[in-house]
Short mmCIF file of N, CA, C and O in Angstrom, two decimals:
data_model
loop_
_atom_site.label_atom_id
_atom_site.label_comp_id
_atom_site.label_asym_id
_atom_site.label_seq_id
_atom_site.Cartn_x
_atom_site.Cartn_y
_atom_site.Cartn_z
N MET A 6 73.30 93.90 137.48
CA MET A 6 74.41 93.71 136.33
C MET A 6 75.41 93.13 137.49
O MET A 6 75.77 93.90 138.39
N ALA A 7 76.14 92.28 136.74
CA ALA A 7 77.40 92.24 137.10
C ALA A 7 78.51 92.91 137.61
O ALA A 7 78.61 93.95 136.53
N ARG A 8 79.13 92.53 138.70
CA ARG A 8 80.45 93.76 138.63
C ARG A 8 81.72 93.59 137.29
O ARG A 8 81.81 92.66 136.93
N GLY A 9 82.02 94.48 136.62
CA GLY A 9 83.28 94.29 136.16
C GLY A 9 82.77 94.64 134.49
O GLY A 9 81.73 94.97 134.63
N TYR A 10 83.55 94.64 133.69
CA TYR A 10 83.05 95.23 131.99
C TYR A 10 82.91 94.15 131.38
O TYR A 10 83.67 92.97 131.65
N ASN A 11 81.53 94.25 130.79
CA ASN A 11 81.03 93.24 129.67
C ASN A 11 81.10 93.62 128.51
O ASN A 11 80.17 94.43 127.81
N MET A 12 82.08 93.01 127.68
CA MET A 12 82.46 93.59 126.24
C MET A 12 81.98 92.59 125.14
O MET A 12 82.74 92.09 124.63
N GLY A 13 80.59 92.47 125.23
CA GLY A 13 80.52 91.53 124.17
C GLY A 13 80.44 89.91 124.51
O GLY A 13 80.70 89.10 123.65
N GLY A 14 80.15 89.47 125.63
CA GLY A 14 80.84 88.23 126.42
C GLY A 14 82.38 87.99 126.68
O GLY A 14 82.25 87.33 127.21
N MET A 15 82.96 89.44 126.37
CA MET A 15 84.52 89.22 126.96
C MET A 15 84.56 90.03 128.47
O MET A 15 84.26 91.77 128.55
N ASN A 16 84.95 89.78 129.24
CA ASN A 16 85.58 90.25 130.54
C ASN A 16 86.21 91.17 130.78
O ASN A 16 87.33 90.90 129.43
N ARG A 17 86.70 91.59 131.63
CA ARG A 17 88.34 92.81 131.34
C ARG A 17 89.59 91.75 131.43
O ARG A 17 90.61 92.18 130.65
N ASN A 18 89.44 90.67 132.03
CA ASN A 18 91.12 90.03 132.21
C ASN A 18 90.59 89.15 130.82
O ASN A 18 92.22 89.29 130.35
N GLN A 19 90.01 88.95 130.13
CA GLN A 19 89.83 88.14 128.88
C GLN A 19 90.67 89.16 127.75
O GLN A 19 91.36 88.88 127.23
N MET A 20 90.04 90.52 127.90
CA MET A 20 90.49 91.41 126.85
C MET A 20 91.88 92.08 127.27
O MET A 20 92.60 91.73 126.28
N ILE A 21 92.36 91.86 128.42
CA ILE A 21 93.50 92.14 128.51
C ILE A 21 94.48 90.77 128.05
O ILE A 21 95.60 91.16 127.47
N ALA A 22 94.23 89.70 128.25
CA ALA A 22 95.05 88.43 128.11
C ALA A 22 94.76 88.13 126.54
O ALA A 22 95.99 88.30 125.98
N GLN A 23 93.82 88.60 125.73
CA GLN A 23 93.88 88.84 124.09
C GLN A 23 94.53 89.84 123.63
O GLN A 23 95.37 89.70 122.90
N ALA A 24 94.73 91.10 124.71
CA ALA A 24 95.66 92.14 123.83
C ALA A 24 97.01 91.83 124.23
O ALA A 24 97.75 92.29 123.63
N ARG A 25 97.24 91.41 125.26
CA ARG A 25 99.32 90.72 125.47
C ARG A 25 99.09 89.96 124.31
O ARG A 25 100.27 89.64 123.89
N LYS A 26 98.32 88.78 123.94
CA LYS A 26 98.53 87.90 123.09
C LYS A 26 98.93 88.61 121.70
O LYS A 26 99.99 88.03 120.96
N MET A 27 98.38 89.89 121.24
CA MET A 27 98.28 90.34 120.07
C MET A 27 99.82 91.15 119.87
O MET A 27 100.14 90.82 119.14
N GLN A 28 99.91 91.71 121.20
CA GLN A 28 101.35 92.33 121.12
C GLN A 28 102.33 91.21 121.01
O GLN A 28 103.22 92.06 119.96
N GLU A 29 102.21 90.07 121.56
CA GLU A 29 103.33 89.33 121.50
C GLU A 29 103.53 88.98 120.16
O GLU A 29 104.50 88.79 119.29
N GLN A 30 102.03 88.51 119.36
CA GLN A 30 101.84 88.39 117.89
C GLN A 30 102.78 89.42 116.94
O GLN A 30 103.78 89.19 116.27
N LEU A 31 102.42 90.79 117.33
CA LEU A 31 103.11 91.63 116.77
C LEU A 31 104.66 92.04 116.67
O LEU A 31 105.08 92.12 115.79
N ILE A 32 105.42 91.82 117.87
CA ILE A 32 106.61 91.79 118.46
C ILE A 32 107.25 90.63 117.47
O ILE A 32 108.20 91.03 116.31
N ALA A 33 106.75 89.61 117.41
CA ALA A 33 107.37 88.36 116.43
C ALA A 33 107.09 88.67 115.03
O ALA A 33 107.88 88.36 114.22
N VAL A 34 106.05 89.29 114.98
CA VAL A 34 105.95 89.61 113.15
C VAL A 34 106.84 90.87 112.53
O VAL A 34 107.63 90.66 111.68
N GLN A 35 107.02 91.90 113.62
CA GLN A 35 108.17 92.81 113.48
C GLN A 35 108.93 92.29 113.10
O GLN A 35 109.97 92.77 112.49
N GLN A 36 109.47 91.42 113.92
CA GLN A 36 111.09 91.09 114.46
C GLN A 36 111.15 90.42 112.72
O GLN A 36 112.49 90.49 112.13
N LYS A 37 110.41 89.35 112.30
CA LYS A 37 110.49 88.55 111.17
C LYS A 37 110.52 89.53 110.05
O LYS A 37 111.08 89.46 109.02
N VAL A 38 109.45 90.52 109.68
CA VAL A 38 109.48 91.80 108.96
C VAL A 38 111.12 92.17 108.41
O VAL A 38 111.25 92.25 107.31
N ALA A 39 111.79 92.82 110.02
CA ALA A 39 112.79 93.27 109.76
C ALA A 39 114.00 92.67 109.40
O ALA A 39 114.90 93.24 108.46
N SER A 40 113.82 91.56 109.00
CA SER A 40 114.82 90.72 108.23
C SER A 40 114.64 89.81 107.61
O SER A 40 115.57 89.29 106.71
N THR A 41 113.23 90.06 106.96
CA THR A 41 112.81 89.31 105.42
C THR A 41 113.25 90.09 104.44
O THR A 41 112.95 91.16 104.63
N GLU A 42 113.97 89.69 103.39
CA GLU A 42 114.74 90.44 102.36
C GLU A 42 113.73 90.24 101.27
O GLU A 42 112.97 89.26 101.01
N VAL A 43 113.79 91.23 100.49
CA VAL A 43 112.85 91.04 99.31
C VAL A 43 113.82 91.80 98.44
O VAL A 43 114.67 92.94 98.72
N SER A 44 113.69 91.57 96.92
CA SER A 44 114.40 92.11 95.78
C SER A 44 114.15 92.57 94.64
O SER A 44 112.63 92.49 94.54
N ALA A 45 114.79 93.33 94.08
CA ALA A 45 114.15 94.15 92.66
C ALA A 45 114.99 94.04 91.65
O ALA A 45 116.31 94.20 92.15
N SER A 46 114.94 94.35 90.48
CA SER A 46 115.93 94.71 89.41
C SER A 46 115.04 95.72 88.57
O SER A 46 113.93 96.21 88.20
N ALA A 47 116.25 96.44 87.78
CA ALA A 47 115.77 97.17 86.55
C ALA A 47 116.78 97.09 85.53
O ALA A 47 117.88 96.44 85.89
N GLY A 48 116.36 97.77 84.39
CA GLY A 48 117.17 97.81 83.29
C GLY A 48 117.56 96.23 82.71
O GLY A 48 118.88 95.90 82.32
N GLY A 49 116.48 95.43 82.75
CA GLY A 49 116.89 93.80 82.73
C GLY A 49 117.54 93.14 83.47
O GLY A 49 118.06 92.15 82.89
N GLY A 50 117.53 93.53 84.85
CA GLY A 50 119.00 92.53 85.40
C GLY A 50 120.30 93.51 85.38
O GLY A 50 120.47 92.94 86.35
N ALA A 51 120.40 94.59 84.83
CA ALA A 51 121.51 95.15 85.36
C ALA A 51 121.77 95.78 86.37
O ALA A 51 122.65 95.94 86.98
N VAL A 52 120.92 95.85 87.20
CA VAL A 52 120.91 97.02 88.40
C VAL A 52 120.03 95.98 89.27
O VAL A 52 118.62 95.56 88.91
N LYS A 53 120.45 95.40 90.47
CA LYS A 53 119.66 94.48 91.33
C LYS A 53 119.77 94.64 92.84
O LYS A 53 120.91 95.10 93.30
N VAL A 54 118.79 94.97 93.47
CA VAL A 54 118.89 95.96 94.78
C VAL A 54 118.00 94.66 95.86
O VAL A 54 116.92 94.05 95.34
N THR A 55 118.43 94.43 96.93
CA THR A 55 117.65 93.41 97.94
C THR A 55 117.69 94.65 99.43
O THR A 55 118.32 95.34 99.64
N ALA A 56 116.30 94.19 99.86
CA ALA A 56 116.02 95.21 100.80
C ALA A 56 115.27 94.25 102.00
O ALA A 56 114.66 93.25 101.72
N THR A 57 115.34 95.06 102.87
CA THR A 57 114.79 94.07 104.23
C THR A 57 113.58 94.82 104.73
O THR A 57 113.04 95.92 104.32
N GLY A 58 112.55 94.10 105.00
CA GLY A 58 111.23 94.85 105.65
C GLY A 58 111.20 95.69 106.48
O GLY A 58 110.76 96.70 106.66
N GLY A 59 112.37 96.07 106.91
CA GLY A 59 112.78 97.01 107.82
C GLY A 59 113.55 98.48 106.98
O GLY A 59 114.04 99.63 107.57
N MET A 60 113.05 98.30 105.72
CA MET A 60 113.67 99.45 104.99
C MET A 60 114.83 99.56 105.02
O MET A 60 115.43 100.69 104.86
N ARG A 61 116.06 98.60 105.00
CA ARG A 61 117.30 98.44 104.67
C ARG A 61 117.98 98.14 103.54
O ARG A 61 117.25 96.92 103.51
N LEU A 62 118.39 98.98 102.68
CA LEU A 62 119.35 98.07 101.83
C LEU A 62 120.20 97.04 102.22
O LEU A 62 120.91 97.36 103.02
N THR A 63 120.34 96.03 101.96
CA THR A 63 121.47 94.82 102.07
C THR A 63 122.14 94.91 101.03
O THR A 63 123.42 94.08 101.27
N SER A 64 121.66 94.80 99.69
CA SER A 64 122.66 94.35 98.63
C SER A 64 122.56 95.29 97.40
O SER A 64 121.02 95.46 97.48
N LEU A 65 123.42 95.43 96.84
CA LEU A 65 123.53 96.74 95.53
C LEU A 65 124.06 96.21 94.51
O LEU A 65 125.38 96.03 94.72
N THR A 66 124.17 95.60 93.22
CA THR A 66 124.52 94.86 92.31
C THR A 66 124.48 95.41 91.17
O THR A 66 123.28 95.69 90.64
N ILE A 67 125.28 96.09 90.29
CA ILE A 67 125.28 96.74 88.98
C ILE A 67 126.14 95.84 87.93
O ILE A 67 127.72 95.28 88.50
N ASP A 68 125.52 95.42 86.89
CA ASP A 68 126.22 94.38 86.07
C ASP A 68 127.51 95.39 85.58
O ASP A 68 127.52 96.50 85.03
N PRO A 69 128.88 94.94 85.05
CA PRO A 69 130.15 96.00 84.79
C PRO A 69 129.65 96.40 83.05
O PRO A 69 130.16 97.53 83.13
N GLU A 70 128.72 95.63 82.85
CA GLU A 70 128.54 96.09 81.25
C GLU A 70 127.54 97.05 81.13
O GLU A 70 127.73 97.34 79.99
N THR A 71 126.66 97.62 81.87
CA THR A 71 126.33 98.49 82.10
C THR A 71 126.99 99.95 82.12
O THR A 71 126.33 100.75 82.06
N LEU A 72 127.81 99.87 82.70
CA LEU A 72 128.51 100.97 82.77
C LEU A 72 129.26 101.60 81.64
O LEU A 72 129.84 101.26 81.16
N ASP A 73 128.76 102.63 81.63
CA ASP A 73 128.96 103.42 80.26
C ASP A 73 129.13 105.07 80.90
O ASP A 73 128.24 105.50 81.22
N PRO A 74 130.59 105.18 80.48
CA PRO A 74 130.88 107.04 80.98
C PRO A 74 130.00 108.05 80.48
O PRO A 74 130.05 108.87 80.73
N GLU A 75 129.76 107.59 79.12
CA GLU A 75 129.03 108.60 78.43
C GLU A 75 127.40 108.45 78.61
O GLU A 75 126.56 109.54 78.36
N ASP A 76 126.77 107.67 79.50
CA ASP A 76 125.55 107.60 80.19
C ASP A 76 125.30 107.45 81.45
O ASP A 76 124.67 106.56 81.73
N VAL A 77 126.00 107.88 82.22
CA VAL A 77 125.76 107.82 83.99
C VAL A 77 124.13 107.82 84.49
O VAL A 77 123.58 107.36 85.40
N GLU A 78 123.58 108.88 83.44
CA GLU A 78 122.02 109.39 83.95
C GLU A 78 121.84 108.31 83.63
O GLU A 78 120.41 107.73 84.55
N MET A 79 121.23 107.07 82.82
CA MET A 79 120.95 105.83 82.64
C MET A 79 121.07 104.94 83.85
O MET A 79 120.01 104.37 84.58
N LEU A 80 122.27 104.76 84.00
CA LEU A 80 122.56 104.00 85.03
C LEU A 80 121.93 104.24 86.50
O LEU A 80 121.20 103.78 87.41
N GLN A 81 121.98 105.97 86.86
CA GLN A 81 121.40 106.36 87.96
C GLN A 81 119.60 106.30 88.08
O GLN A 81 119.51 106.12 88.99
N ASP A 82 119.35 106.77 86.88
CA ASP A 82 117.87 106.01 86.81
C ASP A 82 117.54 104.86 87.12
O ASP A 82 116.56 104.29 87.64
N MET A 83 118.22 103.57 86.53
CA MET A 83 118.27 102.09 86.80
C MET A 83 118.47 101.88 88.31
O MET A 83 117.40 101.29 88.87
N ILE A 84 119.12 102.46 89.24
CA ILE A 84 119.37 102.22 90.52
C ILE A 84 118.16 102.74 91.15
O ILE A 84 117.63 102.01 92.17
N LEU A 85 117.73 103.77 91.00
CA LEU A 85 116.72 104.56 91.74
C LEU A 85 115.43 103.48 91.74
O LEU A 85 114.51 103.47 92.41
N ALA A 86 115.15 103.13 90.39
CA ALA A 86 113.72 102.38 90.12
C ALA A 86 113.79 101.38 90.52
O ALA A 86 113.05 100.64 91.30
N ALA A 87 115.42 100.64 90.82
CA ALA A 87 115.75 99.15 91.50
C ALA A 87 115.09 99.40 93.06
O ALA A 87 114.75 98.56 93.68
N VAL A 88 116.10 100.80 93.37
CA VAL A 88 115.69 100.82 95.35
C VAL A 88 114.39 101.18 95.10
O VAL A 88 113.76 100.48 96.17
N ASN A 89 113.71 102.16 94.64
CA ASN A 89 112.31 102.31 94.69
C ASN A 89 111.36 101.13 94.85
O ASN A 89 110.27 100.93 95.58
N ASP A 90 111.83 99.97 93.54
CA ASP A 90 110.87 98.94 93.79
C ASP A 90 110.97 98.03 94.81
O ASP A 90 110.46 97.63 95.28
N ALA A 91 112.29 97.93 95.32
CA ALA A 91 112.81 97.39 96.47
C ALA A 91 111.96 97.48 97.82
O ALA A 91 111.43 96.80 98.29
N LEU A 92 111.88 99.05 97.80
CA LEU A 92 111.40 99.53 99.09
C LEU A 92 110.21 99.36 99.01
O LEU A 92 109.33 99.43 99.83
N GLU A 93 109.36 99.42 97.84
CA GLU A 93 107.70 99.37 97.60
C GLU A 93 107.14 97.83 98.14
O GLU A 93 106.38 97.44 98.66
N SER A 94 108.15 97.06 97.86
CA SER A 94 107.88 95.69 98.07
C SER A 94 107.98 95.28 99.52
O SER A 94 107.34 94.30 99.80
N ALA A 95 109.19 95.97 100.03
CA ALA A 95 109.23 95.60 101.18
C ALA A 95 108.28 96.16 102.61
O ALA A 95 107.82 95.58 103.22
N GLU A 96 107.96 97.20 101.89
CA GLU A 96 106.57 98.05 102.58
C GLU A 96 105.10 97.19 102.13
O GLU A 96 104.70 96.89 103.42
N GLN A 97 105.28 96.59 101.44
CA GLN A 97 103.82 95.87 100.95
C GLN A 97 104.05 94.52 101.73
O GLN A 97 102.71 93.77 102.28
N MET A 98 105.13 94.08 101.82
CA MET A 98 105.61 92.79 102.73
C MET A 98 105.01 92.74 103.95
O MET A 98 104.22 92.34 104.66
N ALA A 99 105.69 93.65 104.41
CA ALA A 99 105.49 94.24 105.52
C ALA A 99 103.79 94.68 105.94
O ALA A 99 103.64 94.65 107.30
N SER A 100 103.08 95.12 105.16
CA SER A 100 101.61 95.25 105.48
C SER A 100 101.22 94.08 105.48
O SER A 100 100.14 94.11 106.57
N GLN A 101 101.38 93.41 104.75
CA GLN A 101 100.59 91.88 104.83
C GLN A 101 100.62 91.09 105.80
O GLN A 101 99.92 90.57 106.08
N GLN A 102 102.37 91.03 106.19
CA GLN A 102 102.53 90.58 107.42
C GLN A 102 101.77 91.00 108.69
O GLN A 102 101.28 90.36 109.33
N MET A 103 102.01 92.35 108.90
CA MET A 103 101.06 92.94 110.40
C MET A 103 99.77 92.59 110.01
O MET A 103 98.99 92.60 110.98
N GLY A 104 99.24 92.75 108.54
CA GLY A 104 97.73 92.85 108.69
C GLY A 104 97.29 91.53 109.26
O GLY A 104 95.94 91.06 109.60
N SER A 105 97.99 90.37 109.00
CA SER A 105 97.69 88.85 109.35
C SER A 105 97.59 88.95 110.71
O SER A 105 96.89 87.83 111.02
N VAL A 106 98.18 89.50 111.70
CA VAL A 106 98.00 89.61 113.21
C VAL A 106 96.94 90.94 113.56
O VAL A 106 96.30 90.24 114.22
N THR A 107 96.86 91.73 112.76
CA THR A 107 96.05 92.76 112.93
C THR A 107 94.47 92.93 112.53
O THR A 107 93.38 93.82 112.74
N GLY A 108 94.67 92.12 111.50
CA GLY A 108 93.16 91.56 111.06
C GLY A 108 92.89 92.79 109.82
O GLY A 108 91.64 92.98 110.00
N GLY A 109 93.86 93.23 109.66
CA GLY A 109 93.60 94.76 108.57
C GLY A 109 93.84 95.83 108.85
O GLY A 109 93.77 96.65 108.37
N LEU A 110 93.14 96.06 110.49
CA LEU A 110 93.39 97.26 111.12
C LEU A 110 94.79 97.89 111.19
O LEU A 110 95.84 97.84 111.16
N ASN A 111 94.82 99.38 111.04
CA ASN A 111 95.98 100.35 110.69
C ASN A 111 96.21 100.51 112.00
O ASN A 111 95.66 101.62 112.57
N ILE A 112 97.23 100.16 112.36
CA ILE A 112 97.96 100.62 113.85
C ILE A 112 98.93 101.83 113.80
O ILE A 112 99.88 101.11 112.99
N PRO A 113 98.86 102.66 114.44
CA PRO A 113 99.78 103.61 113.47
C PRO A 113 100.83 103.39 114.60
O PRO A 113 101.08 102.86 115.69
N GLY A 114 102.42 103.88 113.77
CA GLY A 114 103.57 103.27 114.48
C GLY A 114 103.97 101.98 113.89
O GLY A 114 105.32 101.33 114.64
N LEU A 115 102.93 101.26 113.53
CA LEU A 115 103.67 99.50 113.19
C LEU A 115 104.10 99.53 111.67
O LEU A 115 103.90 98.67 110.82
N PHE A 116 104.76 100.24 111.44
CA PHE A 116 105.10 99.98 109.78
C PHE A 116 104.13 101.10 108.97
O PHE A 116 103.40 100.99 108.96
#
């Protein structure tokens, strides 16, 4: 048997090179995801939220016509709904982007 490791026709150096390439791709995708924005709205567009794939809110817009001092609870509900939708969309986008590099493998610590 030849010296070194043979993993399905791939030697150790090839495996290291492939792992390094995947790591570089993951870093590039993480950077792209962190700066990519997604948006969501609630209340027919009365509340609009934008978030990044890095799970940071970048914008919150409230239509002034929805401001009703008698119904603050409805505005709060719309804000929560829009924020949660934006963050869910950001998480899905991040998972899809990372999945394109990892081939669908769930690697802990990567989003």
